[in-house]
mmCIF file of C-alpha atoms in Angstrom:
data_model
loop_
_atom_site.group_PDB
_atom_site.id
_atom_site.type_symbol
_atom_site.label_atom_id
_atom_site.label_comp_id
_atom_site.label_asym_id
_atom_site.label_seq_id
_atom_site.Cartn_x
_atom_site.Cartn_y
_atom_site.Cartn_z
ATOM 1 C CA MET A 1 19.279 -21.451 20.514
ATOM 2 C CA ASN A 2 22.516 -21.182 22.504
ATOM 3 C CA GLU A 3 23.130 -17.843 24.194
ATOM 4 C CA ILE A 4 26.521 -16.410 24.995
ATOM 5 C CA HIS A 5 27.706 -13.233 26.702
ATOM 6 C CA CYS A 6 31.065 -11.517 26.270
ATOM 7 C CA ARG A 7 32.227 -9.327 29.153
ATOM 8 C CA VAL A 8 35.259 -7.090 28.751
ATOM 9 C CA GLU A 9 36.679 -6.807 32.260
ATOM 10 C CA THR A 10 39.898 -4.977 31.496
ATOM 11 C CA THR A 11 40.454 -2.092 29.120
ATOM 12 C CA LEU A 12 43.626 -1.046 27.311
ATOM 13 C CA PRO A 13 46.460 -1.862 27.113
ATOM 14 C CA VAL A 14 45.358 -5.489 27.666
ATOM 15 C CA ALA A 15 41.795 -6.575 26.923
ATOM 16 C CA VAL A 16 40.415 -9.475 28.954
ATOM 17 C CA VAL A 17 37.227 -10.971 27.533
ATOM 18 C CA ARG A 18 35.278 -13.408 29.706
ATOM 19 C CA LEU A 19 32.804 -15.618 27.891
ATOM 20 C CA GLU A 20 29.725 -16.966 29.649
ATOM 21 C CA GLY A 21 26.941 -19.167 28.329
ATOM 22 C CA VAL A 22 26.700 -22.035 25.881
ATOM 23 C CA LEU A 23 29.012 -22.273 22.897
ATOM 24 C CA GLY A 24 27.578 -23.996 19.839
ATOM 25 C CA LEU A 25 27.776 -23.528 16.102
ATOM 26 C CA ASP A 26 24.971 -20.961 16.259
ATOM 27 C CA SER A 27 26.714 -18.803 18.880
ATOM 28 C CA ALA A 28 30.257 -19.105 17.488
ATOM 29 C CA SER A 29 29.648 -16.225 15.057
ATOM 30 C CA THR A 30 28.637 -14.013 17.995
ATOM 31 C CA VAL A 31 31.916 -14.853 19.714
ATOM 32 C CA ARG A 32 33.919 -14.195 16.560
ATOM 33 C CA THR A 33 32.339 -10.773 16.004
ATOM 34 C CA ALA A 34 32.812 -9.762 19.640
ATOM 35 C CA LEU A 35 36.489 -10.732 19.648
ATOM 36 C CA LEU A 36 37.184 -9.024 16.320
ATOM 37 C CA LYS A 37 35.663 -5.844 17.724
ATOM 38 C CA ARG A 38 38.073 -6.046 20.635
ATOM 39 C CA LEU A 39 40.987 -6.477 18.213
ATOM 40 C CA ALA A 40 39.833 -3.350 16.382
ATOM 41 C CA GLU A 41 40.468 -1.364 19.574
ATOM 42 C CA HIS A 42 44.198 -2.161 19.162
ATOM 43 C CA PRO A 43 44.965 -3.457 22.657
ATOM 44 C CA ASP A 44 48.543 -4.525 23.304
ATOM 45 C CA ALA A 45 47.235 -8.047 23.903
ATOM 46 C CA LEU A 46 43.973 -9.986 24.072
ATOM 47 C CA ILE A 47 43.170 -12.582 26.749
ATOM 48 C CA VAL A 48 40.081 -14.748 26.289
ATOM 49 C CA ASP A 49 38.772 -16.574 29.370
ATOM 50 C CA LEU A 50 36.696 -19.684 28.586
ATOM 51 C CA SER A 51 36.420 -20.972 32.154
ATOM 52 C CA ARG A 52 32.724 -20.062 32.472
ATOM 53 C CA LEU A 53 31.804 -21.388 29.063
ATOM 54 C CA THR A 54 29.735 -24.508 28.478
ATOM 55 C CA VAL A 55 30.654 -26.192 25.194
ATOM 56 C CA ALA A 56 27.661 -27.739 23.458
ATOM 57 C CA ASP A 57 29.526 -28.565 20.251
ATOM 58 C CA GLU A 58 33.312 -29.027 20.356
ATOM 59 C CA SER A 59 33.668 -28.126 16.689
ATOM 60 C CA ALA A 60 32.593 -24.576 17.627
ATOM 61 C CA LEU A 61 35.863 -24.192 19.556
ATOM 62 C CA SER A 62 37.575 -23.696 16.214
ATOM 63 C CA VAL A 63 36.346 -20.087 16.344
ATOM 64 C CA PHE A 64 39.192 -19.297 18.758
ATOM 65 C CA VAL A 65 41.780 -20.704 16.363
ATOM 66 C CA ALA A 66 40.253 -18.622 13.563
ATOM 67 C CA VAL A 67 40.370 -15.439 15.636
ATOM 68 C CA ALA A 68 43.954 -16.136 16.732
ATOM 69 C CA ARG A 69 44.974 -16.524 13.086
ATOM 70 C CA GLN A 70 43.205 -13.263 12.270
ATOM 71 C CA ALA A 71 44.939 -11.500 15.170
ATOM 72 C CA ALA A 72 48.300 -12.628 13.814
ATOM 73 C CA ILE A 73 47.525 -11.382 10.295
ATOM 74 C CA TRP A 74 45.882 -8.169 11.511
ATOM 75 C CA PRO A 75 46.346 -6.237 13.710
ATOM 76 C CA GLY A 76 49.336 -8.320 14.840
ATOM 77 C CA ILE A 77 48.136 -8.557 18.434
ATOM 78 C CA ALA A 78 49.308 -11.247 20.843
ATOM 79 C CA MET A 79 46.462 -13.422 22.081
ATOM 80 C CA ALA A 80 46.168 -16.002 24.858
ATOM 81 C CA LEU A 81 43.423 -18.387 25.984
ATOM 82 C CA CYS A 82 42.684 -19.582 29.506
ATOM 83 C CA GLY A 83 40.163 -21.981 30.958
ATOM 84 C CA VAL A 84 40.343 -24.048 27.777
ATOM 85 C CA PRO A 85 38.724 -27.528 27.705
ATOM 86 C CA GLU A 86 41.480 -30.128 28.059
ATOM 87 C CA ARG A 87 40.764 -31.900 24.772
ATOM 88 C CA PHE A 88 41.020 -28.618 22.872
ATOM 89 C CA ALA A 89 44.108 -27.282 24.655
ATOM 90 C CA ALA A 90 46.578 -29.368 22.643
ATOM 91 C CA ILE A 91 45.149 -28.088 19.352
ATOM 92 C CA ALA A 92 44.904 -24.462 20.439
ATOM 93 C CA SER A 93 48.403 -24.363 21.942
ATOM 94 C CA ARG A 94 49.932 -24.884 18.499
ATOM 95 C CA LEU A 95 48.838 -21.373 17.585
ATOM 96 C CA VAL A 96 48.227 -19.423 20.788
ATOM 97 C CA PRO A 97 49.420 -19.631 24.416
ATOM 98 C CA VAL A 98 47.026 -21.668 26.598
ATOM 99 C CA CYS A 99 47.141 -20.654 30.265
ATOM 100 C CA ASP A 100 45.457 -21.628 33.507
ATOM 101 C CA ASP A 101 44.082 -18.170 34.299
ATOM 102 C CA PRO A 102 44.275 -14.514 33.144
ATOM 103 C CA GLY A 103 47.118 -13.801 35.588
ATOM 104 C CA GLN A 104 49.331 -16.438 34.002
ATOM 105 C CA ALA A 105 48.295 -15.217 30.546
ATOM 106 C CA ARG A 106 49.430 -11.692 31.436
ATOM 107 C CA ASP A 107 52.831 -13.021 32.484
ATOM 108 C CA VAL A 108 53.202 -14.878 29.192
ATOM 109 C CA LEU A 109 52.080 -11.965 27.041
ATOM 110 C CA ARG A 110 54.304 -9.510 28.901
ATOM 111 C CA ARG A 111 57.293 -11.072 27.120
ATOM 112 C CA VAL A 112 55.872 -10.280 23.669
ATOM 113 C CA PRO A 113 57.274 -7.045 22.147
ATOM 114 C CA VAL A 114 54.698 -4.270 21.851
ATOM 115 C CA PRO A 115 54.337 -2.937 18.288
ATOM 116 C CA LEU A 116 55.225 0.608 17.373
ATOM 117 C CA GLN A 117 51.998 2.435 16.631
ATOM 118 C CA ARG A 118 50.728 5.752 15.326
ATOM 119 C CA ASP A 119 47.113 6.877 15.069
ATOM 120 C CA ARG A 120 45.710 9.985 13.461
ATOM 121 C CA ARG A 121 42.130 11.221 13.337
ATOM 122 C CA LEU A 122 41.047 12.415 9.886
ATOM 123 C CA LEU A 123 37.930 14.098 8.548
ATOM 124 C CA PRO A 124 35.970 12.844 5.496
ATOM 125 C CA VAL A 125 37.359 15.478 3.117
ATOM 126 C CA THR A 126 39.310 15.148 -0.114
ATOM 127 C CA GLY A 127 42.556 16.421 1.405
ATOM 128 C CA SER A 128 42.630 13.536 3.894
ATOM 129 C CA ALA A 129 44.017 11.083 1.323
ATOM 130 C CA ARG A 130 46.972 13.389 0.720
ATOM 131 C CA ARG A 131 47.474 13.743 4.476
ATOM 132 C CA ALA A 132 47.406 9.943 4.800
ATOM 133 C CA ARG A 133 50.254 9.659 2.295
ATOM 134 C CA ASP A 134 52.278 12.228 4.255
ATOM 135 C CA LEU A 135 51.700 10.329 7.487
ATOM 136 C CA ALA A 136 52.708 7.042 5.844
ATOM 137 C CA THR A 137 55.948 8.609 4.651
ATOM 138 C CA GLU A 138 56.723 9.971 8.118
ATOM 139 C CA ALA A 139 56.045 6.641 9.820
ATOM 140 C CA CYS A 140 58.149 4.624 7.392
ATOM 141 C CA LEU A 141 61.122 6.970 7.568
ATOM 142 C CA ASP A 142 60.989 7.188 11.365
ATOM 143 C CA TRP A 143 60.804 3.392 11.649
ATOM 144 C CA GLY A 144 63.580 2.668 9.148
ATOM 145 C CA LEU A 145 61.264 1.358 6.436
ATOM 146 C CA SER A 146 62.335 3.488 3.504
ATOM 147 C CA ASP A 147 61.601 0.646 1.065
ATOM 148 C CA LEU A 148 57.944 0.762 2.114
ATOM 149 C CA VAL A 149 57.399 4.502 1.632
ATOM 150 C CA ILE A 150 55.812 4.154 -1.796
ATOM 151 C CA PRO A 151 53.589 1.085 -1.133
ATOM 152 C CA SER A 152 52.495 2.449 2.258
ATOM 153 C CA CYS A 153 51.571 5.783 0.663
ATOM 154 C CA VAL A 154 49.530 3.959 -1.968
ATOM 155 C CA VAL A 155 47.708 1.800 0.569
ATOM 156 C CA ALA A 156 47.072 4.545 3.131
ATOM 157 C CA GLY A 157 45.881 6.965 0.481
ATOM 158 C CA GLU A 158 43.496 4.483 -1.103
ATOM 159 C CA LEU A 159 42.057 3.271 2.221
ATOM 160 C CA VAL A 160 41.370 6.830 3.339
ATOM 161 C CA ALA A 161 39.952 7.854 -0.043
ATOM 162 C CA ASN A 162 37.667 4.823 0.073
ATOM 163 C CA ALA A 163 36.432 5.800 3.546
ATOM 164 C CA VAL A 164 35.849 9.388 2.447
ATOM 165 C CA GLN A 165 33.816 8.288 -0.556
ATOM 166 C CA HIS A 166 31.824 5.386 0.879
ATOM 167 C CA ALA A 167 31.650 5.923 4.656
ATOM 168 C CA GLY A 168 31.620 9.709 4.814
ATOM 169 C CA THR A 169 32.419 9.730 8.541
ATOM 170 C CA PRO A 170 35.410 10.835 10.621
ATOM 171 C CA MET A 171 38.036 8.094 10.628
ATOM 172 C CA THR A 172 41.181 6.965 12.391
ATOM 173 C CA LEU A 173 44.238 6.050 10.323
ATOM 174 C CA SER A 174 46.606 3.670 12.121
ATOM 175 C CA PHE A 175 50.098 2.375 11.415
ATOM 176 C CA ARG A 176 51.546 -0.566 13.382
ATOM 177 C CA ARG A 177 55.133 -1.740 12.964
ATOM 178 C CA LEU A 178 55.802 -5.375 13.842
ATOM 179 C CA PRO A 179 58.886 -7.530 13.277
ATOM 180 C CA ARG A 180 57.610 -8.918 9.961
ATOM 181 C CA TYR A 181 54.777 -6.626 8.926
ATOM 182 C CA LEU A 182 53.595 -3.062 8.648
ATOM 183 C CA HIS A 183 49.860 -2.842 9.259
ATOM 184 C CA ILE A 184 47.846 0.071 7.892
ATOM 185 C CA ALA A 185 44.216 0.432 8.898
ATOM 186 C CA VAL A 186 41.356 2.890 8.622
ATOM 187 C CA ARG A 187 38.496 2.748 11.102
ATOM 188 C CA ASP A 188 35.324 4.585 10.108
ATOM 189 C CA GLY A 189 31.785 4.958 11.389
ATOM 190 C CA SER A 190 30.009 2.886 8.737
ATOM 191 C CA ASP A 191 29.191 -0.779 9.278
ATOM 192 C CA ARG A 192 28.790 -1.400 5.553
ATOM 193 C CA PRO A 193 31.549 -3.875 4.543
ATOM 194 C CA ALA A 194 34.264 -2.747 2.167
ATOM 195 C CA LEU A 195 34.098 -4.837 -0.999
ATOM 196 C CA ARG A 196 36.602 -5.178 -3.813
ATOM 197 C CA CYS A 197 34.733 -4.670 -7.085
ATOM 198 C CA GLU A 198 35.834 -5.377 -10.611
ATOM 199 C CA THR A 199 35.923 -2.102 -12.551
ATOM 200 C CA HIS A 200 35.844 -1.451 -16.282
ATOM 201 C CA PRO A 201 39.315 -0.477 -17.562
ATOM 202 C CA LEU A 202 37.978 2.859 -18.842
ATOM 203 C CA ALA A 203 36.169 3.768 -15.618
ATOM 204 C CA LEU A 204 37.385 6.934 -13.902
ATOM 205 C CA GLY A 205 37.231 5.507 -10.380
ATOM 206 C CA GLY A 206 36.311 2.512 -8.269
ATOM 207 C CA ARG A 207 39.756 0.893 -8.267
ATOM 208 C CA GLY A 208 40.775 1.748 -4.702
ATOM 209 C CA LEU A 209 40.558 -1.701 -3.142
ATOM 210 C CA MET A 210 41.857 -3.339 -6.314
ATOM 211 C CA ILE A 211 44.989 -1.210 -5.899
ATOM 212 C CA VAL A 212 45.226 -2.101 -2.198
ATOM 213 C CA ASP A 213 44.864 -5.784 -3.087
ATOM 214 C CA ALA A 214 47.624 -5.555 -5.688
ATOM 215 C CA THR A 215 49.993 -3.584 -3.438
ATOM 216 C CA SER A 216 49.649 -5.332 -0.086
ATOM 217 C CA ARG A 217 50.412 -8.827 1.163
ATOM 218 C CA CYS A 218 46.790 -9.152 2.253
ATOM 219 C CA TRP A 219 43.876 -6.937 3.231
ATOM 220 C CA GLY A 220 40.473 -7.273 4.816
ATOM 221 C CA CYS A 221 37.506 -5.682 6.511
ATOM 222 C CA SER A 222 36.661 -6.376 10.163
ATOM 223 C CA PRO A 223 33.762 -5.241 12.356
ATOM 224 C CA ALA A 224 34.400 -2.600 15.004
ATOM 225 C CA THR A 225 32.242 -1.008 17.655
ATOM 226 C CA GLY A 226 30.298 1.704 15.864
ATOM 227 C CA GLY A 227 31.620 0.881 12.412
ATOM 228 C CA LYS A 228 34.359 -1.158 10.746
ATOM 229 C CA VAL A 229 38.091 -1.339 10.101
ATOM 230 C CA VAL A 230 39.580 -1.801 6.648
ATOM 231 C CA TRP A 231 43.187 -2.936 6.927
ATOM 232 C CA ALA A 232 46.135 -4.010 4.817
ATOM 233 C CA THR A 233 49.475 -5.672 5.574
ATOM 234 C CA LEU A 234 52.856 -4.985 3.970
ATOM 235 C CA ASP A 235 55.898 -7.226 4.390
ATOM 236 C CA VAL A 236 58.876 -5.837 6.297
ATOM 237 C CA GLY A 237 62.134 -7.084 4.861
ATOM 238 C CA ASP A 238 64.522 -6.094 7.651
ATOM 239 C CA PRO A 239 64.877 -7.124 11.321
ATOM 240 C CA TRP A 240 63.029 -5.091 13.910
ATOM 241 C CA HIS A 241 65.088 -3.283 16.539
ATOM 242 C CA GLY A 242 62.663 -0.513 17.454
ATOM 243 C CA ASP A 243 61.323 0.617 20.790
ATOM 244 C CA ARG A 244 57.885 2.046 21.347
#
C-alpha cells in the first residue's frame, strides 16, 4: 500500500502543504482529506508542493483538480500547485496556478484579493440560532448585500441549529464575502457527516438541511481537524469593491 505524508510548513495566512511519499489511487483519499482540513482552517491561500512526491498512478493526480474545484466552491480560497509533473501541469494549469516553487506561488497568490471574513464562536444552546441570524444581518448590511439578508439569515440559522441539535459542541460561525459568492459555514467538534434527510411533511423538525439546500446555490460537509465544517454558498449579484 502506498504511503504519503502531508507536512504543513507554514501557518496562516498562507498554508503551505508539502507532500512526501508515493501517490496512488489508494493514497489519493488521504491527500484529499488532508487538504480539505487545511481549507477548513480558512487560510488566505493554499500552496501544495508536489516536488517530493513519487507518482505511482498518474490518474491519482486528479485529486488536486478535485480539491482546487472544491476550494473555488467553498471556502473560496486561492490555491496554487508547485513541483507538478510536467505531463500533468498543462491539465492542472487550466484550473489552478502551476508554479516552480512555493516562493513563486506566493508571488502569484499575492495578487488575488483576500475575502472579507467574520468569525464568531457560539455555544450549543438554543439561542445560538437567533444570534446567527443577527450576525448574518450585520454582515450583509456592512458588506452591501442587503438582498441577501433574508437568505443568509435562513442559512446561518439552520446551520447553527443543526449543529446544536446533532453535534452538541461549541462551534464557529463564519461569513466570507467574495466577488461572486457569500460563504456561510459552521465548524463543530463532531466528525459525524451532516446528511440531508427526506422528512415527512407533517414532521415537526428535521428539515434544516432541506431548507439550506433549497435556499443556497450549493452546500456541503467537509472534514476539519477535530470535527467538520458544514457550509453553504449564496450568489452575490453585485460587483465587489470591499476592503478587508
